[in-house]
Amino acid sequence: MSPELAGPIGFAIVVLLIALRVPIALAMALVGTVGSIALGGWSSATYVLSNLPFEAVSTDGMEVVPLFIFMGVFATYSGLSSNLYSGVQALIGHWRGGIAMATIGASAGFGAICGSSLATAATIGRVAMPEMRSRGYADSLAAASVAAGGTLGVLIPPSIILILYAILTGESIGALFAAALIPGLIGTVLYMAAVQAQVLRRPELGPAGPRFTFRQKIVALSRIWDALLLIVLVIGGIYGRFFSPTEAAAVGAGGALLITALRGKLTGKILVKGLAETASMTGMIFLILVGAALFNYFIELSHLTTVLTDAIQASGLPPLGILFLIIAFYVILGCFMDALSMVLLTVVPLYQLATGLGFDGVWFGVLVVTVAEIGLITPPIGMNLFVIQAVTPNLAIGTVIRGILPFITADIVRVAILVAFPAVVLYLPRLFGF
């Protein structure tokens, strides 16, 4: 088989294996190893199996992954999520649709600590869904606002997917964190606007909640000072160049552990459980990185990037037209695959293609993660939709799907803004000198 055919066939086989529920790490490692043997012989396989797995998980910057996971795990155990939700609800919960908007705001705040979309959706969902149901909110709006708000955890720093993108492409973690902040805030505002648009048209979807007194607002907000301090310390430390991303991750991990202790939640059982959860999630991500390294070596041997570049040049499409094809590819792939799998499977060849066409690598990374977010709430496989169903009793998946369309529309508007105005992404990295 010619290398030109091997690359596309190998990619298709990986997608098929994932669709058959083979773990992505195993699917990529298997195809990468077999493909490398087929194209490079046994000497190639010796290099692949002896060196690449170690190189994949021992590069500079890898230590931030377990540290930020640790931070997110203990932020969850400390009860930060419920306090964030109560604080935002005190400010805007009395508006029509306000509790759904508070859910989105709390998701954005918790995502800035947690860094995981699925964890954000599950954690906030356990707090927000019973509250919205008790206030007479329609399940479709309530569940969709939690699912959509959870996707903010993928983009708002610290983001595990942005860290992995930086490791795979060689881009700066600090630059990506700075670049993602404004798009994350835009996403938060657009999601809230999607809630408002629905309740203006159908007020019964989200009745107004109780109005808090000034004193009640102060009390509610006073309970989130430690969460805000942790966010400012970690993200502000990176932006101000007081910490490297690795140091900021260590500060965040220590801060989350300290907050858990100060709130009286740090028992021996919680400590062991949190460490085990951190180890499990880190091991899963490292195994996926090993599989991605094996698969990407096979992609290099197959010259798939060169084949794609030559085909695109022969098509005569302008760079912007090619970018829209990449976006459409990610949206379609997101209907069948989770965001982490998408990025790790495709980002290396598409990054080379995009930067070769003149697009900025940091801007492209934020765009890719933003589009991957759409996949998290896109039927039929949108992972956040099923997370909300799993943590909410008597909730049909069809109900969640019916409510998600306005939020997908908001995401499409956000992608259009990022494409039309790249400065929205690149302003902060340039301002902070990354």
Short mmCIF file of C-alpha atoms in Angstrom, two decimals:
data_model
loop_
_atom_site.label_atom_id
_atom_site.label_comp_id
_atom_site.label_asym_id
_atom_site.label_seq_id
_atom_site.Cartn_x
_atom_site.Cartn_y
_atom_site.Cartn_z
CA MET A 1 0.00 0.00 0.00
CA SER A 2 1.29 3.46 -0.89
CA PRO A 3 1.94 5.92 1.98
CA GLU A 4 -0.53 8.36 0.37
CA LEU A 5 -3.36 5.87 0.87
CA ALA A 6 -2.15 4.56 4.23
CA GLY A 7 -2.71 7.87 6.08
CA PRO A 8 -6.40 8.39 5.21
CA ILE A 9 -7.15 4.69 5.68
CA GLY A 10 -5.43 4.66 9.07
CA PHE A 11 -7.38 7.73 10.18
CA ALA A 12 -10.65 6.13 9.07
CA ILE A 13 -9.83 2.93 10.96
CA VAL A 14 -9.17 4.88 14.17
CA VAL A 15 -12.52 6.70 13.85
CA LEU A 16 -14.26 3.34 13.21
CA LEU A 17 -12.62 1.73 16.25
CA ILE A 18 -13.66 4.66 18.45
CA ALA A 19 -17.22 4.36 17.10
CA LEU A 20 -17.09 0.68 18.13
CA ARG A 21 -16.21 1.86 21.67
CA VAL A 22 -12.55 0.84 21.55
CA PRO A 23 -10.71 3.24 23.94
CA ILE A 24 -9.09 6.03 21.95
CA ALA A 25 -5.64 5.38 23.45
CA LEU A 26 -5.75 1.75 22.32
CA ALA A 27 -7.21 2.62 18.90
CA MET A 28 -4.50 5.19 18.11
CA ALA A 29 -1.68 3.04 19.53
CA LEU A 30 -2.79 -0.04 17.58
CA VAL A 31 -3.19 1.73 14.23
CA GLY A 32 -0.02 3.78 14.79
CA THR A 33 2.11 0.72 15.58
CA VAL A 34 0.75 -1.48 12.77
CA GLY A 35 0.90 1.39 10.30
CA SER A 36 4.49 2.24 11.26
CA ILE A 37 5.53 -1.40 10.74
CA ALA A 38 3.79 -1.48 7.36
CA LEU A 39 5.43 1.75 6.14
CA GLY A 40 8.80 1.73 7.94
CA GLY A 41 9.52 -1.91 8.70
CA TRP A 42 10.48 -3.54 11.99
CA SER A 43 13.27 -1.04 12.64
CA SER A 44 10.64 1.68 12.70
CA ALA A 45 8.53 -0.37 15.09
CA THR A 46 11.50 -0.76 17.44
CA TYR A 47 11.85 3.02 17.68
CA VAL A 48 8.11 3.51 18.02
CA LEU A 49 7.68 1.06 20.88
CA SER A 50 10.92 1.79 22.76
CA ASN A 51 11.21 5.58 22.61
CA LEU A 52 7.95 7.30 21.70
CA PRO A 53 5.85 6.26 24.76
CA PHE A 54 8.47 7.71 27.11
CA GLU A 55 8.96 10.86 25.03
CA ALA A 56 5.21 11.46 24.88
CA VAL A 57 4.83 11.82 28.66
CA SER A 58 8.24 13.22 29.67
CA THR A 59 8.31 16.49 27.73
CA ASP A 60 8.60 19.84 29.49
CA GLY A 61 5.27 21.08 30.76
CA MET A 62 3.66 17.69 31.32
CA GLU A 63 3.72 18.19 35.10
CA VAL A 64 0.98 20.83 34.80
CA VAL A 65 -1.54 18.15 33.81
CA PRO A 66 -1.74 16.26 37.14
CA LEU A 67 -1.41 19.50 39.11
CA PHE A 68 -4.37 21.20 37.42
CA ILE A 69 -6.38 17.96 37.66
CA PHE A 70 -5.57 17.86 41.39
CA MET A 71 -6.73 21.48 41.69
CA GLY A 72 -10.04 20.71 39.99
CA VAL A 73 -10.68 17.56 42.01
CA PHE A 74 -10.21 19.23 45.39
CA ALA A 75 -12.05 22.38 44.28
CA THR A 76 -15.02 20.06 43.74
CA TYR A 77 -14.66 18.39 47.14
CA SER A 78 -14.30 21.77 48.90
CA GLY A 79 -17.81 22.87 47.89
CA LEU A 80 -16.68 25.81 45.73
CA SER A 81 -19.28 24.99 43.10
CA SER A 82 -22.33 25.44 45.35
CA ASN A 83 -20.99 28.72 46.77
CA LEU A 84 -20.26 30.09 43.30
CA TYR A 85 -23.76 29.16 42.21
CA SER A 86 -25.33 30.80 45.26
CA GLY A 87 -23.27 33.96 44.77
CA VAL A 88 -24.23 34.44 41.13
CA GLN A 89 -27.85 33.51 41.85
CA ALA A 90 -28.03 36.21 44.53
CA LEU A 91 -27.10 38.81 41.91
CA ILE A 92 -29.30 37.81 38.96
CA GLY A 93 -31.60 35.02 40.14
CA HIS A 94 -34.58 37.40 40.45
CA TRP A 95 -34.58 38.05 36.68
CA ARG A 96 -36.77 36.00 34.38
CA GLY A 97 -34.45 33.15 33.36
CA GLY A 98 -31.99 34.45 35.95
CA ILE A 99 -31.36 31.14 37.67
CA ALA A 100 -30.40 29.57 34.32
CA MET A 101 -28.06 32.51 33.70
CA ALA A 102 -26.65 32.08 37.21
CA THR A 103 -25.97 28.46 36.30
CA ILE A 104 -23.98 29.58 33.27
CA GLY A 105 -22.07 32.18 35.32
CA ALA A 106 -21.26 29.63 38.02
CA SER A 107 -20.12 27.17 35.34
CA ALA A 108 -17.76 29.79 33.93
CA GLY A 109 -16.32 30.46 37.40
CA PHE A 110 -15.98 26.80 38.30
CA GLY A 111 -14.54 26.03 34.86
CA ALA A 112 -11.77 28.52 35.61
CA ILE A 113 -10.81 26.32 38.57
CA CYS A 114 -11.72 22.86 37.33
CA GLY A 115 -10.59 22.91 33.67
CA SER A 116 -12.87 20.02 32.69
CA SER A 117 -16.19 20.36 30.87
CA LEU A 118 -17.64 17.04 32.02
CA ALA A 119 -16.69 17.69 35.65
CA THR A 120 -18.11 21.23 35.50
CA ALA A 121 -21.40 20.04 34.02
CA ALA A 122 -21.76 17.19 36.52
CA THR A 123 -20.83 19.30 39.55
CA ILE A 124 -22.94 22.36 38.72
CA GLY A 125 -25.77 20.14 37.49
CA ARG A 126 -26.12 18.46 40.89
CA VAL A 127 -26.58 21.88 42.49
CA ALA A 128 -28.53 23.75 39.79
CA MET A 129 -31.02 21.21 38.45
CA PRO A 130 -32.93 20.65 41.73
CA GLU A 131 -33.03 24.43 42.31
CA MET A 132 -34.38 25.22 38.83
CA ARG A 133 -36.93 22.42 39.01
CA SER A 134 -38.16 23.72 42.38
CA ARG A 135 -38.58 27.20 40.83
CA GLY A 136 -40.75 25.89 37.98
CA TYR A 137 -38.15 26.02 35.19
CA ALA A 138 -38.79 23.86 32.15
CA ASP A 139 -36.47 20.85 32.10
CA SER A 140 -35.42 21.67 28.54
CA LEU A 141 -34.06 25.12 29.47
CA ALA A 142 -32.63 24.02 32.83
CA ALA A 143 -30.77 20.98 31.50
CA ALA A 144 -29.54 22.73 28.36
CA SER A 145 -28.16 25.68 30.35
CA VAL A 146 -26.17 23.29 32.55
CA ALA A 147 -24.89 21.31 29.54
CA ALA A 148 -23.90 24.46 27.64
CA GLY A 149 -22.39 26.14 30.69
CA GLY A 150 -20.26 23.07 31.27
CA THR A 151 -18.50 23.54 27.94
CA LEU A 152 -16.97 26.76 29.28
CA GLY A 153 -14.69 24.57 31.41
CA VAL A 154 -12.94 23.41 28.25
CA LEU A 155 -11.90 26.92 27.17
CA ILE A 156 -11.62 29.20 30.22
CA PRO A 157 -8.12 28.81 31.71
CA PRO A 158 -6.81 26.58 33.09
CA SER A 159 -7.96 24.21 30.34
CA ILE A 160 -6.60 20.67 30.12
CA ILE A 161 -7.27 20.53 26.36
CA LEU A 162 -5.38 23.79 25.78
CA ILE A 163 -2.46 22.36 27.77
CA LEU A 164 -2.45 19.22 25.62
CA TYR A 165 -2.71 21.34 22.45
CA ALA A 166 0.35 23.29 23.61
CA ILE A 167 2.29 20.10 24.33
CA LEU A 168 1.47 18.57 20.94
CA THR A 169 2.15 21.71 18.87
CA GLY A 170 4.90 23.44 20.84
CA GLU A 171 2.85 26.59 21.43
CA SER A 172 3.12 28.49 24.73
CA ILE A 173 0.71 27.40 27.48
CA GLY A 174 0.71 30.95 28.87
CA ALA A 175 -0.13 32.45 25.46
CA LEU A 176 -3.00 30.00 24.98
CA PHE A 177 -4.37 30.73 28.46
CA ALA A 178 -4.26 34.47 27.76
CA ALA A 179 -5.84 34.01 24.33
CA ALA A 180 -8.73 31.91 25.64
CA LEU A 181 -9.97 34.32 28.31
CA ILE A 182 -11.89 36.82 26.14
CA PRO A 183 -13.49 34.11 23.93
CA GLY A 184 -14.53 32.32 27.13
CA LEU A 185 -16.17 35.47 28.47
CA ILE A 186 -17.86 36.06 25.10
CA GLY A 187 -19.21 32.52 25.27
CA THR A 188 -20.59 33.16 28.75
CA VAL A 189 -22.36 36.35 27.61
CA LEU A 190 -23.77 34.69 24.48
CA TYR A 191 -25.12 31.74 26.48
CA MET A 192 -26.85 34.15 28.85
CA ALA A 193 -28.27 35.98 25.83
CA ALA A 194 -29.58 32.64 24.53
CA VAL A 195 -31.44 32.15 27.83
CA GLN A 196 -32.87 35.68 27.64
CA ALA A 197 -34.03 35.18 24.06
CA GLN A 198 -35.95 32.06 25.07
CA VAL A 199 -37.67 33.50 28.15
CA LEU A 200 -38.63 36.68 26.30
CA ARG A 201 -40.42 34.54 23.74
CA ARG A 202 -41.81 32.03 26.28
CA PRO A 203 -41.76 33.43 29.85
CA GLU A 204 -43.04 30.18 31.34
CA LEU A 205 -39.72 28.47 30.52
CA GLY A 206 -37.88 30.38 33.26
CA PRO A 207 -39.96 32.19 35.88
CA ALA A 208 -38.34 34.95 37.93
CA GLY A 209 -36.82 33.81 41.20
CA PRO A 210 -36.94 35.51 44.60
CA ARG A 211 -35.22 38.88 45.00
CA PHE A 212 -32.35 38.91 47.49
CA THR A 213 -31.87 41.80 49.91
CA PHE A 214 -28.62 43.75 49.81
CA ARG A 215 -27.50 42.01 52.99
CA GLN A 216 -28.26 38.57 51.55
CA LYS A 217 -26.25 39.42 48.44
CA ILE A 218 -23.26 40.47 50.52
CA VAL A 219 -23.46 37.27 52.57
CA ALA A 220 -23.69 35.10 49.43
CA LEU A 221 -20.79 36.88 47.73
CA SER A 222 -18.64 36.71 50.86
CA ARG A 223 -18.69 32.94 50.58
CA ILE A 224 -16.88 32.93 47.24
CA TRP A 225 -13.90 35.13 48.11
CA ASP A 226 -11.59 32.13 48.37
CA ALA A 227 -12.66 30.82 44.95
CA LEU A 228 -12.13 34.24 43.37
CA LEU A 229 -8.76 34.58 45.10
CA LEU A 230 -7.67 31.19 43.77
CA ILE A 231 -8.70 32.11 40.21
CA VAL A 232 -6.95 35.49 40.37
CA LEU A 233 -3.83 33.97 41.93
CA VAL A 234 -3.46 31.23 39.31
CA ILE A 235 -4.51 33.04 36.14
CA GLY A 236 -3.26 36.47 37.23
CA GLY A 237 0.05 34.93 38.22
CA ILE A 238 0.50 33.52 34.71
CA TYR A 239 -0.59 36.72 32.96
CA GLY A 240 1.62 38.90 35.16
CA ARG A 241 4.59 36.57 34.67
CA PHE A 242 4.84 36.03 38.42
CA PHE A 243 4.51 32.28 37.86
CA SER A 244 5.29 29.94 35.02
CA PRO A 245 2.31 27.73 34.07
CA THR A 246 3.91 24.89 36.05
CA GLU A 247 4.36 27.05 39.14
CA ALA A 248 0.82 28.39 38.78
CA ALA A 249 -0.49 24.82 38.62
CA ALA A 250 1.38 23.98 41.83
CA VAL A 251 0.01 27.12 43.54
CA GLY A 252 -3.50 26.20 42.36
CA ALA A 253 -3.19 22.64 43.60
CA GLY A 254 -1.92 23.78 46.99
CA GLY A 255 -4.60 26.49 47.17
CA ALA A 256 -7.43 24.07 46.42
CA LEU A 257 -6.14 21.67 49.08
CA LEU A 258 -5.85 24.52 51.61
CA ILE A 259 -9.39 25.75 50.86
CA THR A 260 -10.73 22.22 51.31
CA ALA A 261 -8.97 22.01 54.68
CA LEU A 262 -10.12 25.47 55.85
CA ARG A 263 -13.72 24.57 55.01
CA GLY A 264 -13.48 21.44 57.14
CA LYS A 265 -13.94 19.10 54.17
CA LEU A 266 -10.45 17.53 54.13
CA THR A 267 -10.88 14.19 55.83
CA GLY A 268 -8.58 11.24 55.38
CA LYS A 269 -11.16 9.54 53.20
CA ILE A 270 -11.51 12.62 50.96
CA LEU A 271 -7.73 12.97 50.66
CA VAL A 272 -7.29 9.35 49.56
CA LYS A 273 -10.29 9.57 47.21
CA GLY A 274 -9.03 12.82 45.67
CA LEU A 275 -5.52 11.47 45.14
CA ALA A 276 -6.92 8.30 43.56
CA GLU A 277 -9.17 10.35 41.25
CA THR A 278 -6.25 12.57 40.25
CA ALA A 279 -4.06 9.54 39.53
CA SER A 280 -6.82 7.86 37.52
CA MET A 281 -7.53 10.91 35.34
CA THR A 282 -3.82 11.63 34.84
CA GLY A 283 -3.14 8.03 33.85
CA MET A 284 -5.99 8.13 31.35
CA ILE A 285 -4.67 11.33 29.73
CA PHE A 286 -1.08 10.04 29.65
CA LEU A 287 -2.19 6.81 27.97
CA ILE A 288 -4.07 8.86 25.37
CA LEU A 289 -0.93 10.95 24.78
CA VAL A 290 1.10 7.77 24.24
CA GLY A 291 -1.47 6.56 21.72
CA ALA A 292 -1.45 9.95 20.00
CA ALA A 293 2.35 9.91 19.75
CA LEU A 294 2.31 6.47 18.10
CA PHE A 295 -0.44 7.50 15.71
CA ASN A 296 1.20 10.83 14.82
CA TYR A 297 4.46 9.02 13.98
CA PHE A 298 2.51 6.87 11.55
CA ILE A 299 0.89 10.02 10.10
CA GLU A 300 4.37 11.50 9.53
CA LEU A 301 5.51 8.33 7.74
CA SER A 302 2.40 8.43 5.54
CA HIS A 303 2.99 12.09 4.56
CA LEU A 304 -0.70 12.76 5.18
CA THR A 305 -0.08 16.47 5.88
CA THR A 306 1.77 16.84 2.57
CA VAL A 307 -1.01 15.02 0.76
CA LEU A 308 -3.61 17.32 2.33
CA THR A 309 -1.61 20.43 1.49
CA ASP A 310 -1.11 19.36 -2.12
CA ALA A 311 -4.79 18.52 -2.52
CA ILE A 312 -5.85 21.86 -1.08
CA GLN A 313 -3.44 23.78 -3.29
CA ALA A 314 -4.76 21.92 -6.32
CA SER A 315 -8.35 22.82 -5.31
CA GLY A 316 -7.67 26.53 -5.64
CA LEU A 317 -9.57 27.34 -2.43
CA PRO A 318 -8.48 30.49 -0.55
CA PRO A 319 -7.14 30.06 3.03
CA LEU A 320 -10.46 31.23 4.53
CA GLY A 321 -12.34 28.62 2.51
CA ILE A 322 -9.99 25.94 3.80
CA LEU A 323 -10.52 27.17 7.35
CA PHE A 324 -14.29 26.80 6.97
CA LEU A 325 -13.75 23.22 5.77
CA ILE A 326 -11.68 22.53 8.90
CA ILE A 327 -14.42 24.02 11.10
CA ALA A 328 -17.09 21.95 9.35
CA PHE A 329 -14.92 18.84 9.77
CA TYR A 330 -14.67 19.42 13.53
CA VAL A 331 -18.40 20.10 13.92
CA ILE A 332 -19.28 16.88 12.09
CA LEU A 333 -16.65 14.86 13.97
CA GLY A 334 -17.91 16.34 17.24
CA CYS A 335 -21.29 14.70 16.68
CA PHE A 336 -19.62 11.31 17.16
CA MET A 337 -16.52 11.92 19.30
CA ASP A 338 -15.64 13.72 22.53
CA ALA A 339 -13.55 16.91 22.44
CA LEU A 340 -10.38 15.40 23.91
CA SER A 341 -10.35 12.56 21.38
CA MET A 342 -10.98 14.98 18.52
CA VAL A 343 -8.14 17.30 19.41
CA LEU A 344 -5.56 14.58 20.11
CA LEU A 345 -6.46 12.64 16.97
CA THR A 346 -6.41 15.52 14.49
CA VAL A 347 -4.55 18.53 15.83
CA VAL A 348 -0.99 17.76 14.67
CA PRO A 349 -1.66 17.48 10.90
CA LEU A 350 -4.30 20.23 10.93
CA TYR A 351 -2.06 22.56 12.97
CA GLN A 352 0.71 22.11 10.40
CA LEU A 353 -1.79 22.74 7.62
CA ALA A 354 -3.27 25.86 9.27
CA THR A 355 0.05 27.46 10.18
CA GLY A 356 1.36 26.63 6.70
CA LEU A 357 -1.52 28.69 5.29
CA GLY A 358 -0.49 31.64 7.47
CA PHE A 359 -2.91 31.29 10.39
CA ASP A 360 -1.56 32.02 13.88
CA GLY A 361 -1.02 28.83 15.91
CA VAL A 362 -2.37 30.28 19.16
CA TRP A 363 -5.46 31.68 17.44
CA PHE A 364 -6.03 28.34 15.67
CA GLY A 365 -5.79 26.49 19.00
CA VAL A 366 -8.49 28.64 20.62
CA LEU A 367 -10.67 28.24 17.52
CA VAL A 368 -10.26 24.46 17.53
CA VAL A 369 -11.15 24.17 21.22
CA THR A 370 -14.15 26.48 20.72
CA VAL A 371 -15.43 24.32 17.87
CA ALA A 372 -14.74 21.20 19.94
CA GLU A 373 -17.06 22.69 22.59
CA ILE A 374 -19.89 22.59 20.06
CA GLY A 375 -19.31 18.86 19.78
CA LEU A 376 -19.81 18.48 23.53
CA ILE A 377 -23.44 19.62 23.22
CA THR A 378 -24.20 18.38 19.69
CA PRO A 379 -26.52 15.35 19.35
CA PRO A 380 -26.33 12.42 19.10
CA ILE A 381 -23.09 11.90 21.08
CA GLY A 382 -22.69 15.26 22.85
CA MET A 383 -21.07 14.10 26.08
CA ASN A 384 -22.45 16.89 28.27
CA LEU A 385 -26.01 16.00 27.30
CA PHE A 386 -25.59 12.54 28.77
CA VAL A 387 -23.76 13.83 31.85
CA ILE A 388 -26.76 16.02 32.73
CA GLN A 389 -29.14 13.13 32.17
CA ALA A 390 -27.00 10.92 34.42
CA VAL A 391 -27.01 13.35 37.37
CA THR A 392 -30.70 14.35 37.06
CA PRO A 393 -33.49 11.92 38.03
CA ASN A 394 -36.31 11.36 35.51
CA LEU A 395 -34.76 13.45 32.73
CA ALA A 396 -35.16 12.16 29.17
CA ILE A 397 -32.26 12.78 26.77
CA GLY A 398 -34.76 14.06 24.19
CA THR A 399 -35.71 16.87 26.59
CA VAL A 400 -32.09 18.00 26.84
CA ILE A 401 -31.66 17.85 23.06
CA ARG A 402 -34.76 20.00 22.48
CA GLY A 403 -33.39 22.76 24.66
CA ILE A 404 -29.83 22.85 23.31
CA LEU A 405 -30.36 24.42 19.86
CA PRO A 406 -30.28 28.10 21.03
CA PHE A 407 -26.95 27.46 22.74
CA ILE A 408 -25.48 25.84 19.63
CA THR A 409 -26.62 28.95 17.73
CA ALA A 410 -24.76 31.09 20.29
CA ASP A 411 -21.62 28.99 19.70
CA ILE A 412 -21.89 29.51 15.95
CA VAL A 413 -22.05 33.28 16.53
CA ARG A 414 -18.95 33.04 18.73
CA VAL A 415 -17.01 31.11 16.08
CA ALA A 416 -17.99 33.74 13.51
CA ILE A 417 -16.66 36.48 15.82
CA LEU A 418 -13.34 34.67 16.31
CA VAL A 419 -12.89 34.17 12.57
CA ALA A 420 -13.91 37.71 11.61
CA PHE A 421 -11.92 39.39 14.40
CA PRO A 422 -8.74 37.42 15.27
CA ALA A 423 -7.64 40.30 17.54
CA VAL A 424 -10.29 39.13 20.03
CA VAL A 425 -8.05 36.10 20.60
CA LEU A 426 -4.61 37.64 20.14
CA TYR A 427 -5.00 40.91 22.05
CA LEU A 428 -4.20 39.57 25.54
CA PRO A 429 -1.19 37.41 24.50
CA ARG A 430 0.34 40.46 22.85
CA LEU A 431 -0.57 42.71 25.80
CA PHE A 432 1.15 40.37 28.29
CA GLY A 433 4.12 39.74 26.00
CA PHE A 434 3.69 36.04 25.27
#
